[in-house]
Amino acid sequence: MELHDVWFVLIAVLWTGYFFLEGFDFGVGVLTRLLARDRAEKRVLINTIGPVWDGNEVWLLTAGGATFAAFPEWYATLFSGFYLPLLVILLCLIVRGVAFEYRVKRPEERWQRNWETAIFWTSLIPAFLWGVAFGNIVHGVKIDRDLEYVGTVWDLLNPYALLGGLVTLTLFTFHGTVFTALKTVGEIRERARTLALRVGLVAAVPALAFLLWTQADNGDGKSLVALVVAVAALVVALAANQAGREGWAFALSGVTIVAAVAMLFLTLFPNVMPSTLDADWSLTVTNASSSPYTLKIMTWLAVIAMPVVLLYQGWTYWVFRKRIGTQHIAEAAH
């Protein structure tokens, strides 16, 4: 296996990790409007992801940086062609981070309510747009002979990509709901389990349609295995949720996301951005990659740095592993 193939796999792993981790905290952000009944319950939801949300975003920074260094042509075409949706995602992530930090800086109800509204929308919009972006990457876009995107932003809003956005939004919300059931106690935990069943059933329909469409377009035996794993994991996650096994439900909802993302990358390889104008103009792991020397240096850096990051982030989740409820929220906090 060549180094550019290795880095394609590593970037796929980084994006998979990002969607697994950021997926549930996007979902929790959406639940601040769907599940929480009062200010105290909103605070509980925010506190479940408060210690980890910023660490989850490290995976996005690493995936973007790795793409820039390992596949500069891919990075250039992606960020120039998808400039507007990626800018919207970036702005949402900035506002979202500010909302988490500023919400409790002042006691006024209106102040806190406005930041809670910001958390909801800046969780929902990126959850949808990431699916649209990856739907276009997998399905293909208008790339010319100079390896440049020549379409418009409206070309990105095609049925396949919009379906992908609906899939990520609903799956992330389901992932966040089972995470909430895992991390809370009392009435909010029971309502989260009830809502998880409804959201999971809603998510299953577009997810199955999207994965079958992907398989029909570019699938092979490996992607079919990933499709089966994703569907089976979602079904078992729903059953585990109904049985009150929140840990298993969360793990299996994560497997659903991991298998679905893996399927997308399996159908994409060896392309990184297919061209819908001419297959010969597609960006591939070969014509979009950096020099072998650059990839070699990056590989050594990854071998040294990645274990440290994984150990630190794992330790963070261990420290903040306990459940919380409204009884743990000080009156002044809400």
mmCIF file of C-alpha atoms in Angstrom:
data_model
loop_
_atom_site.group_PDB
_atom_site.id
_atom_site.type_symbol
_atom_site.label_atom_id
_atom_site.label_comp_id
_atom_site.label_asym_id
_atom_site.label_seq_id
_atom_site.Cartn_x
_atom_site.Cartn_y
_atom_site.Cartn_z
ATOM 1 C CA MET A 1 0.000 0.000 0.000
ATOM 2 C CA GLU A 2 1.356 3.408 -1.019
ATOM 3 C CA LEU A 3 1.586 6.278 1.465
ATOM 4 C CA HIS A 4 -1.151 8.231 -0.311
ATOM 5 C CA ASP A 5 -3.449 5.236 0.199
ATOM 6 C CA VAL A 6 -2.479 5.123 3.879
ATOM 7 C CA TRP A 7 -3.318 8.798 4.269
ATOM 8 C CA PHE A 8 -6.655 8.357 2.548
ATOM 9 C CA VAL A 9 -7.467 5.728 5.192
ATOM 10 C CA LEU A 10 -6.190 7.964 8.008
ATOM 11 C CA ILE A 11 -8.289 10.897 6.824
ATOM 12 C CA ALA A 12 -11.308 8.580 6.618
ATOM 13 C CA VAL A 13 -10.632 7.543 10.232
ATOM 14 C CA LEU A 14 -10.376 11.190 11.331
ATOM 15 C CA TRP A 15 -13.690 12.116 9.696
ATOM 16 C CA THR A 16 -15.309 9.000 11.133
ATOM 17 C CA GLY A 17 -14.073 9.896 14.614
ATOM 18 C CA TYR A 18 -15.337 13.449 14.179
ATOM 19 C CA PHE A 19 -18.819 12.350 13.152
ATOM 20 C CA PHE A 20 -18.973 9.783 15.976
ATOM 21 C CA LEU A 21 -17.979 12.311 18.656
ATOM 22 C CA GLU A 22 -19.320 15.599 17.333
ATOM 23 C CA GLY A 23 -22.420 13.772 16.144
ATOM 24 C CA PHE A 24 -23.753 13.186 19.637
ATOM 25 C CA ASP A 25 -22.995 16.701 20.841
ATOM 26 C CA PHE A 26 -24.700 18.162 17.764
ATOM 27 C CA GLY A 27 -27.606 15.896 18.691
ATOM 28 C CA VAL A 28 -27.637 17.135 22.284
ATOM 29 C CA GLY A 29 -27.665 20.715 20.993
ATOM 30 C CA VAL A 30 -30.755 19.933 18.932
ATOM 31 C CA LEU A 31 -32.365 18.330 21.996
ATOM 32 C CA THR A 32 -32.193 21.592 23.936
ATOM 33 C CA ARG A 33 -35.299 22.507 21.934
ATOM 34 C CA LEU A 34 -36.841 19.037 21.423
ATOM 35 C CA LEU A 35 -36.390 17.412 24.830
ATOM 36 C CA ALA A 36 -35.773 20.005 27.546
ATOM 37 C CA ARG A 37 -38.926 21.366 29.201
ATOM 38 C CA ASP A 38 -37.407 24.134 31.284
ATOM 39 C CA ARG A 39 -34.213 26.078 31.873
ATOM 40 C CA ALA A 40 -32.831 23.553 34.370
ATOM 41 C CA GLU A 41 -33.187 20.677 31.901
ATOM 42 C CA LYS A 42 -31.489 22.711 29.185
ATOM 43 C CA ARG A 43 -28.627 23.240 31.587
ATOM 44 C CA VAL A 44 -28.452 19.481 32.230
ATOM 45 C CA LEU A 45 -28.205 18.797 28.505
ATOM 46 C CA ILE A 46 -25.521 21.428 28.010
ATOM 47 C CA ASN A 47 -23.577 20.065 30.976
ATOM 48 C CA THR A 48 -23.525 16.535 29.524
ATOM 49 C CA ILE A 49 -21.346 17.788 26.658
ATOM 50 C CA GLY A 50 -19.775 20.794 28.388
ATOM 51 C CA PRO A 51 -16.462 19.078 29.228
ATOM 52 C CA VAL A 52 -16.032 17.349 25.852
ATOM 53 C CA TRP A 53 -17.520 19.367 22.983
ATOM 54 C CA ASP A 54 -14.354 21.384 22.302
ATOM 55 C CA GLY A 55 -12.196 18.244 22.386
ATOM 56 C CA ASN A 56 -14.503 16.642 19.833
ATOM 57 C CA GLU A 57 -13.816 19.508 17.437
ATOM 58 C CA VAL A 58 -10.096 18.689 17.506
ATOM 59 C CA TRP A 59 -10.947 15.832 15.152
ATOM 60 C CA LEU A 60 -12.301 18.323 12.617
ATOM 61 C CA LEU A 61 -9.178 20.494 12.828
ATOM 62 C CA THR A 62 -6.968 17.437 12.444
ATOM 63 C CA ALA A 63 -8.976 16.093 9.496
ATOM 64 C CA GLY A 64 -8.852 19.467 7.736
ATOM 65 C CA GLY A 65 -5.140 19.899 8.413
ATOM 66 C CA ALA A 66 -4.344 16.369 7.272
ATOM 67 C CA THR A 67 -6.308 16.899 4.059
ATOM 68 C CA PHE A 68 -4.441 20.156 3.400
ATOM 69 C CA ALA A 69 -1.034 18.545 3.923
ATOM 70 C CA ALA A 70 -1.616 15.116 2.371
ATOM 71 C CA PHE A 71 -3.949 16.037 -0.508
ATOM 72 C CA PRO A 72 -3.533 19.752 -1.323
ATOM 73 C CA GLU A 73 -5.409 19.468 -4.633
ATOM 74 C CA TRP A 74 -8.361 17.894 -2.844
ATOM 75 C CA TYR A 75 -8.290 20.581 -0.164
ATOM 76 C CA ALA A 76 -8.067 23.420 -2.718
ATOM 77 C CA THR A 77 -10.899 22.148 -4.913
ATOM 78 C CA LEU A 78 -13.083 21.240 -1.939
ATOM 79 C CA PHE A 79 -12.765 24.556 -0.122
ATOM 80 C CA SER A 80 -13.082 26.676 -3.249
ATOM 81 C CA GLY A 81 -16.071 24.774 -4.615
ATOM 82 C CA PHE A 82 -17.839 24.316 -1.275
ATOM 83 C CA TYR A 83 -16.864 27.743 0.033
ATOM 84 C CA LEU A 84 -20.329 28.967 1.058
ATOM 85 C CA PRO A 85 -21.590 25.867 2.940
ATOM 86 C CA LEU A 86 -18.219 25.393 4.641
ATOM 87 C CA LEU A 87 -18.205 29.073 5.632
ATOM 88 C CA VAL A 88 -21.674 28.657 7.146
ATOM 89 C CA ILE A 89 -20.457 25.604 9.080
ATOM 90 C CA LEU A 90 -17.405 27.529 10.318
ATOM 91 C CA LEU A 91 -19.522 30.476 11.477
ATOM 92 C CA CYS A 92 -21.914 28.115 13.238
ATOM 93 C CA LEU A 93 -19.058 26.400 15.078
ATOM 94 C CA ILE A 94 -17.652 29.775 16.161
ATOM 95 C CA VAL A 95 -21.014 31.033 17.433
ATOM 96 C CA ARG A 96 -21.689 27.675 19.082
ATOM 97 C CA GLY A 97 -18.459 27.813 21.046
ATOM 98 C CA VAL A 98 -19.183 31.372 22.138
ATOM 99 C CA ALA A 99 -22.716 30.364 23.173
ATOM 100 C CA PHE A 100 -21.448 27.583 25.449
ATOM 101 C CA GLU A 101 -19.045 29.960 27.184
ATOM 102 C CA TYR A 102 -21.170 33.133 27.322
ATOM 103 C CA ARG A 103 -24.544 31.689 28.278
ATOM 104 C CA VAL A 104 -23.851 31.840 32.032
ATOM 105 C CA LYS A 105 -21.873 35.082 32.032
ATOM 106 C CA ARG A 106 -24.995 37.084 32.871
ATOM 107 C CA PRO A 107 -28.066 36.084 34.933
ATOM 108 C CA GLU A 108 -30.762 37.719 32.787
ATOM 109 C CA GLU A 109 -33.261 35.220 31.391
ATOM 110 C CA ARG A 110 -33.344 36.849 27.959
ATOM 111 C CA TRP A 111 -29.549 36.713 27.699
ATOM 112 C CA GLN A 112 -29.424 33.006 28.509
ATOM 113 C CA ARG A 113 -32.426 32.165 26.348
ATOM 114 C CA ASN A 114 -30.836 33.830 23.298
ATOM 115 C CA TRP A 115 -27.626 31.829 23.709
ATOM 116 C CA GLU A 116 -29.647 28.622 24.135
ATOM 117 C CA THR A 117 -31.397 29.395 20.848
ATOM 118 C CA ALA A 118 -27.984 29.907 19.262
ATOM 119 C CA ILE A 119 -26.835 26.498 20.532
ATOM 120 C CA PHE A 120 -29.884 24.846 18.960
ATOM 121 C CA TRP A 121 -29.463 26.395 15.500
ATOM 122 C CA THR A 122 -25.666 26.119 15.404
ATOM 123 C CA SER A 123 -26.012 22.419 16.192
ATOM 124 C CA LEU A 124 -28.788 21.724 13.689
ATOM 125 C CA ILE A 125 -27.328 23.586 10.690
ATOM 126 C CA PRO A 126 -23.840 21.969 10.673
ATOM 127 C CA ALA A 127 -25.389 18.541 11.322
ATOM 128 C CA PHE A 128 -27.363 18.984 8.098
ATOM 129 C CA LEU A 129 -24.661 20.679 6.010
ATOM 130 C CA TRP A 130 -21.999 18.054 6.722
ATOM 131 C CA GLY A 131 -24.270 15.470 5.127
ATOM 132 C CA VAL A 132 -24.822 17.724 2.118
ATOM 133 C CA ALA A 133 -21.067 18.253 1.739
ATOM 134 C CA PHE A 134 -20.146 14.577 1.930
ATOM 135 C CA GLY A 135 -23.054 13.631 -0.292
ATOM 136 C CA ASN A 136 -21.575 15.838 -3.001
ATOM 137 C CA ILE A 137 -18.046 14.525 -2.426
ATOM 138 C CA VAL A 138 -19.183 10.933 -2.893
ATOM 139 C CA HIS A 139 -21.707 11.527 -5.680
ATOM 140 C CA GLY A 140 -19.380 13.784 -7.666
ATOM 141 C CA VAL A 141 -19.324 17.433 -8.687
ATOM 142 C CA LYS A 142 -18.446 19.487 -11.762
ATOM 143 C CA ILE A 143 -14.636 19.408 -11.974
ATOM 144 C CA ASP A 144 -12.917 20.464 -15.199
ATOM 145 C CA ARG A 145 -9.672 19.349 -16.816
ATOM 146 C CA ASP A 146 -7.719 21.781 -14.592
ATOM 147 C CA LEU A 147 -9.060 19.959 -11.507
ATOM 148 C CA GLU A 148 -11.134 22.997 -10.506
ATOM 149 C CA TYR A 149 -14.778 23.095 -9.442
ATOM 150 C CA VAL A 150 -16.829 24.877 -12.106
ATOM 151 C CA GLY A 151 -20.333 24.413 -10.723
ATOM 152 C CA THR A 152 -22.431 26.764 -8.595
ATOM 153 C CA VAL A 153 -23.676 26.544 -5.047
ATOM 154 C CA TRP A 154 -27.065 25.486 -6.405
ATOM 155 C CA ASP A 155 -25.476 22.419 -7.989
ATOM 156 C CA LEU A 156 -24.599 21.257 -4.476
ATOM 157 C CA LEU A 157 -28.293 21.206 -3.502
ATOM 158 C CA ASN A 158 -29.103 18.081 -5.493
ATOM 159 C CA PRO A 159 -31.490 15.351 -4.232
ATOM 160 C CA TYR A 160 -28.735 12.915 -3.223
ATOM 161 C CA ALA A 161 -26.833 15.516 -1.201
ATOM 162 C CA LEU A 162 -29.987 16.870 0.471
ATOM 163 C CA LEU A 163 -30.927 13.326 1.432
ATOM 164 C CA GLY A 164 -27.435 12.950 2.891
ATOM 165 C CA GLY A 165 -28.013 16.082 4.956
ATOM 166 C CA LEU A 166 -31.278 14.678 6.293
ATOM 167 C CA VAL A 167 -29.491 11.440 7.189
ATOM 168 C CA THR A 168 -26.719 13.116 9.191
ATOM 169 C CA LEU A 169 -29.179 15.414 10.960
ATOM 170 C CA THR A 170 -31.494 12.605 12.060
ATOM 171 C CA LEU A 171 -28.729 10.114 12.887
ATOM 172 C CA PHE A 172 -26.819 12.688 14.920
ATOM 173 C CA THR A 173 -30.008 13.583 16.785
ATOM 174 C CA PHE A 174 -30.630 9.908 17.547
ATOM 175 C CA HIS A 175 -26.997 9.521 18.642
ATOM 176 C CA GLY A 176 -27.393 12.534 20.922
ATOM 177 C CA THR A 177 -30.638 11.223 22.368
ATOM 178 C CA VAL A 178 -29.175 7.873 23.435
ATOM 179 C CA PHE A 179 -26.144 9.745 24.790
ATOM 180 C CA THR A 180 -28.504 11.875 26.872
ATOM 181 C CA ALA A 181 -30.207 8.757 28.222
ATOM 182 C CA LEU A 182 -26.762 7.390 29.096
ATOM 183 C CA LYS A 183 -25.595 10.551 30.861
ATOM 184 C CA THR A 184 -28.679 11.677 32.816
ATOM 185 C CA VAL A 185 -30.881 10.516 35.681
ATOM 186 C CA GLY A 186 -34.501 10.985 36.574
ATOM 187 C CA GLU A 187 -37.377 12.033 34.341
ATOM 188 C CA ILE A 188 -35.207 13.505 31.598
ATOM 189 C CA ARG A 189 -33.507 10.119 31.191
ATOM 190 C CA GLU A 190 -36.840 8.344 30.711
ATOM 191 C CA ARG A 191 -38.074 10.921 28.222
ATOM 192 C CA ALA A 192 -34.785 10.678 26.318
ATOM 193 C CA ARG A 193 -35.260 6.919 25.938
ATOM 194 C CA THR A 194 -38.809 7.427 24.661
ATOM 195 C CA LEU A 195 -37.708 10.116 22.225
ATOM 196 C CA ALA A 196 -34.759 7.988 21.058
ATOM 197 C CA LEU A 197 -37.144 5.335 19.748
ATOM 198 C CA ARG A 198 -39.109 7.900 17.742
ATOM 199 C CA VAL A 199 -36.046 9.668 16.369
ATOM 200 C CA GLY A 200 -34.358 6.360 15.542
ATOM 201 C CA LEU A 201 -37.354 5.153 13.547
ATOM 202 C CA VAL A 202 -37.493 8.466 11.696
ATOM 203 C CA ALA A 203 -33.737 8.313 10.972
ATOM 204 C CA ALA A 204 -33.942 4.739 9.681
ATOM 205 C CA VAL A 205 -36.003 5.648 6.614
ATOM 206 C CA PRO A 206 -33.729 8.272 4.961
ATOM 207 C CA ALA A 207 -30.609 6.416 6.145
ATOM 208 C CA LEU A 208 -31.657 3.194 4.426
ATOM 209 C CA ALA A 209 -32.657 5.056 1.252
ATOM 210 C CA PHE A 210 -29.363 6.981 1.172
ATOM 211 C CA LEU A 211 -27.169 3.931 1.749
ATOM 212 C CA LEU A 212 -29.031 1.864 -0.853
ATOM 213 C CA TRP A 213 -28.700 4.728 -3.352
ATOM 214 C CA THR A 214 -24.965 4.925 -2.624
ATOM 215 C CA GLN A 215 -24.561 1.178 -3.033
ATOM 216 C CA ALA A 216 -26.475 1.189 -6.308
ATOM 217 C CA ASP A 217 -24.316 3.990 -7.726
ATOM 218 C CA ASN A 218 -20.775 2.995 -6.750
ATOM 219 C CA GLY A 219 -20.934 0.094 -4.335
ATOM 220 C CA ASP A 220 -19.058 -3.199 -4.227
ATOM 221 C CA GLY A 221 -18.816 -6.122 -1.841
ATOM 222 C CA LYS A 222 -16.957 -4.171 0.861
ATOM 223 C CA SER A 223 -19.413 -1.305 0.860
ATOM 224 C CA LEU A 224 -22.304 -3.776 0.991
ATOM 225 C CA VAL A 225 -20.847 -5.267 4.180
ATOM 226 C CA ALA A 226 -20.622 -1.757 5.680
ATOM 227 C CA LEU A 227 -24.246 -1.098 4.678
ATOM 228 C CA VAL A 228 -25.438 -4.287 6.382
ATOM 229 C CA VAL A 229 -23.451 -3.467 9.533
ATOM 230 C CA ALA A 230 -24.902 0.063 9.660
ATOM 231 C CA VAL A 231 -28.493 -1.130 9.293
ATOM 232 C CA ALA A 232 -28.077 -4.006 11.754
ATOM 233 C CA ALA A 233 -26.406 -1.751 14.330
ATOM 234 C CA LEU A 234 -29.247 0.766 14.117
ATOM 235 C CA VAL A 235 -31.871 -1.945 14.624
ATOM 236 C CA VAL A 236 -30.042 -3.427 17.618
ATOM 237 C CA ALA A 237 -29.439 0.075 19.044
ATOM 238 C CA LEU A 238 -33.195 0.673 19.023
ATOM 239 C CA ALA A 239 -33.769 -2.649 20.761
ATOM 240 C CA ALA A 240 -31.096 -1.912 23.369
ATOM 241 C CA ASN A 241 -32.635 1.484 24.016
ATOM 242 C CA GLN A 242 -36.049 -0.104 24.612
ATOM 243 C CA ALA A 243 -34.454 -2.607 27.001
ATOM 244 C CA GLY A 244 -32.899 0.217 29.027
ATOM 245 C CA ARG A 245 -29.338 -0.701 28.031
ATOM 246 C CA GLU A 246 -28.205 2.840 27.328
ATOM 247 C CA GLY A 247 -24.519 1.963 27.089
ATOM 248 C CA TRP A 248 -25.144 -0.602 24.380
ATOM 249 C CA ALA A 249 -27.587 1.707 22.599
ATOM 250 C CA PHE A 250 -25.014 4.496 22.474
ATOM 251 C CA ALA A 251 -22.219 2.184 21.338
ATOM 252 C CA LEU A 252 -24.379 0.713 18.585
ATOM 253 C CA SER A 253 -25.661 4.094 17.398
ATOM 254 C CA GLY A 254 -21.976 4.994 17.112
ATOM 255 C CA VAL A 255 -21.350 1.819 15.099
ATOM 256 C CA THR A 256 -24.155 2.901 12.762
ATOM 257 C CA ILE A 257 -22.412 6.217 12.096
ATOM 258 C CA VAL A 258 -18.980 4.612 11.764
ATOM 259 C CA ALA A 259 -20.223 1.980 9.307
ATOM 260 C CA ALA A 260 -22.149 4.546 7.253
ATOM 261 C CA VAL A 261 -19.130 6.871 6.970
ATOM 262 C CA ALA A 262 -16.885 3.897 6.180
ATOM 263 C CA MET A 263 -19.260 2.949 3.380
ATOM 264 C CA LEU A 264 -18.984 6.432 1.875
ATOM 265 C CA PHE A 265 -15.193 6.302 1.840
ATOM 266 C CA LEU A 266 -15.187 2.744 0.477
ATOM 267 C CA THR A 267 -17.356 3.802 -2.470
ATOM 268 C CA LEU A 268 -15.218 6.925 -2.973
ATOM 269 C CA PHE A 269 -11.775 5.264 -3.172
ATOM 270 C CA PRO A 270 -9.540 5.635 -5.210
ATOM 271 C CA ASN A 271 -11.196 8.972 -6.002
ATOM 272 C CA VAL A 272 -11.271 11.784 -3.485
ATOM 273 C CA MET A 273 -13.625 13.966 -5.550
ATOM 274 C CA PRO A 274 -15.187 12.416 -8.658
ATOM 275 C CA SER A 275 -15.924 14.637 -11.655
ATOM 276 C CA THR A 276 -19.396 14.442 -13.154
ATOM 277 C CA LEU A 277 -18.119 16.073 -16.370
ATOM 278 C CA ASP A 278 -15.474 13.481 -17.241
ATOM 279 C CA ALA A 279 -14.210 10.568 -15.145
ATOM 280 C CA ASP A 280 -10.660 11.332 -16.303
ATOM 281 C CA TRP A 281 -10.883 14.753 -14.606
ATOM 282 C CA SER A 282 -11.642 13.266 -11.197
ATOM 283 C CA LEU A 283 -9.371 13.971 -8.259
ATOM 284 C CA THR A 284 -7.776 10.734 -7.059
ATOM 285 C CA VAL A 285 -5.427 9.697 -4.281
ATOM 286 C CA THR A 286 -2.665 9.803 -6.893
ATOM 287 C CA ASN A 287 -3.115 13.132 -8.688
ATOM 288 C CA ALA A 288 -4.264 15.042 -5.586
ATOM 289 C CA SER A 289 -1.573 13.922 -3.124
ATOM 290 C CA SER A 290 1.555 15.593 -1.805
ATOM 291 C CA SER A 291 5.067 14.314 -2.504
ATOM 292 C CA PRO A 292 6.184 10.995 -0.961
ATOM 293 C CA TYR A 293 8.650 12.864 1.274
ATOM 294 C CA THR A 294 5.881 15.067 2.703
ATOM 295 C CA LEU A 295 3.680 12.039 3.355
ATOM 296 C CA LYS A 296 6.578 10.233 5.039
ATOM 297 C CA ILE A 297 7.192 13.146 7.452
ATOM 298 C CA MET A 298 3.465 13.369 8.183
ATOM 299 C CA THR A 299 3.317 9.646 8.933
ATOM 300 C CA TRP A 300 6.029 9.902 11.591
ATOM 301 C CA LEU A 301 4.300 12.893 13.174
ATOM 302 C CA ALA A 302 1.009 11.034 13.240
ATOM 303 C CA VAL A 303 2.599 7.981 14.869
ATOM 304 C CA ILE A 304 3.955 10.186 17.668
ATOM 305 C CA ALA A 305 1.032 12.572 18.190
ATOM 306 C CA MET A 306 -2.103 10.460 17.711
ATOM 307 C CA PRO A 307 -1.635 8.129 20.720
ATOM 308 C CA VAL A 308 -1.148 11.168 22.992
ATOM 309 C CA VAL A 309 -4.343 12.807 21.730
ATOM 310 C CA LEU A 310 -6.352 9.586 22.064
ATOM 311 C CA LEU A 311 -5.100 8.935 25.606
ATOM 312 C CA TYR A 312 -5.849 12.480 26.725
ATOM 313 C CA GLN A 313 -9.323 12.540 25.221
ATOM 314 C CA GLY A 314 -10.117 9.099 26.618
ATOM 315 C CA TRP A 315 -9.034 10.287 30.067
ATOM 316 C CA THR A 316 -11.353 13.312 29.750
ATOM 317 C CA TYR A 317 -14.358 11.094 29.053
ATOM 318 C CA TRP A 318 -13.418 8.867 31.995
ATOM 319 C CA VAL A 319 -13.193 11.784 34.418
ATOM 320 C CA PHE A 320 -16.612 13.132 33.387
ATOM 321 C CA ARG A 321 -18.324 9.753 33.090
ATOM 322 C CA LYS A 322 -20.971 10.172 35.841
ATOM 323 C CA ARG A 323 -24.646 10.850 35.201
ATOM 324 C CA ILE A 324 -26.208 14.204 36.059
ATOM 325 C CA GLY A 325 -29.727 15.515 36.628
ATOM 326 C CA THR A 326 -31.580 18.663 37.557
ATOM 327 C CA GLN A 327 -30.703 18.078 41.210
ATOM 328 C CA HIS A 328 -27.051 18.713 40.326
ATOM 329 C CA ILE A 329 -27.760 22.120 38.828
ATOM 330 C CA ALA A 330 -27.370 25.031 41.234
ATOM 331 C CA GLU A 331 -30.357 27.372 41.288
ATOM 332 C CA ALA A 332 -28.185 30.322 40.246
ATOM 333 C CA ALA A 333 -27.085 28.486 37.108
ATOM 334 C CA HIS A 334 -30.554 28.613 35.524
#
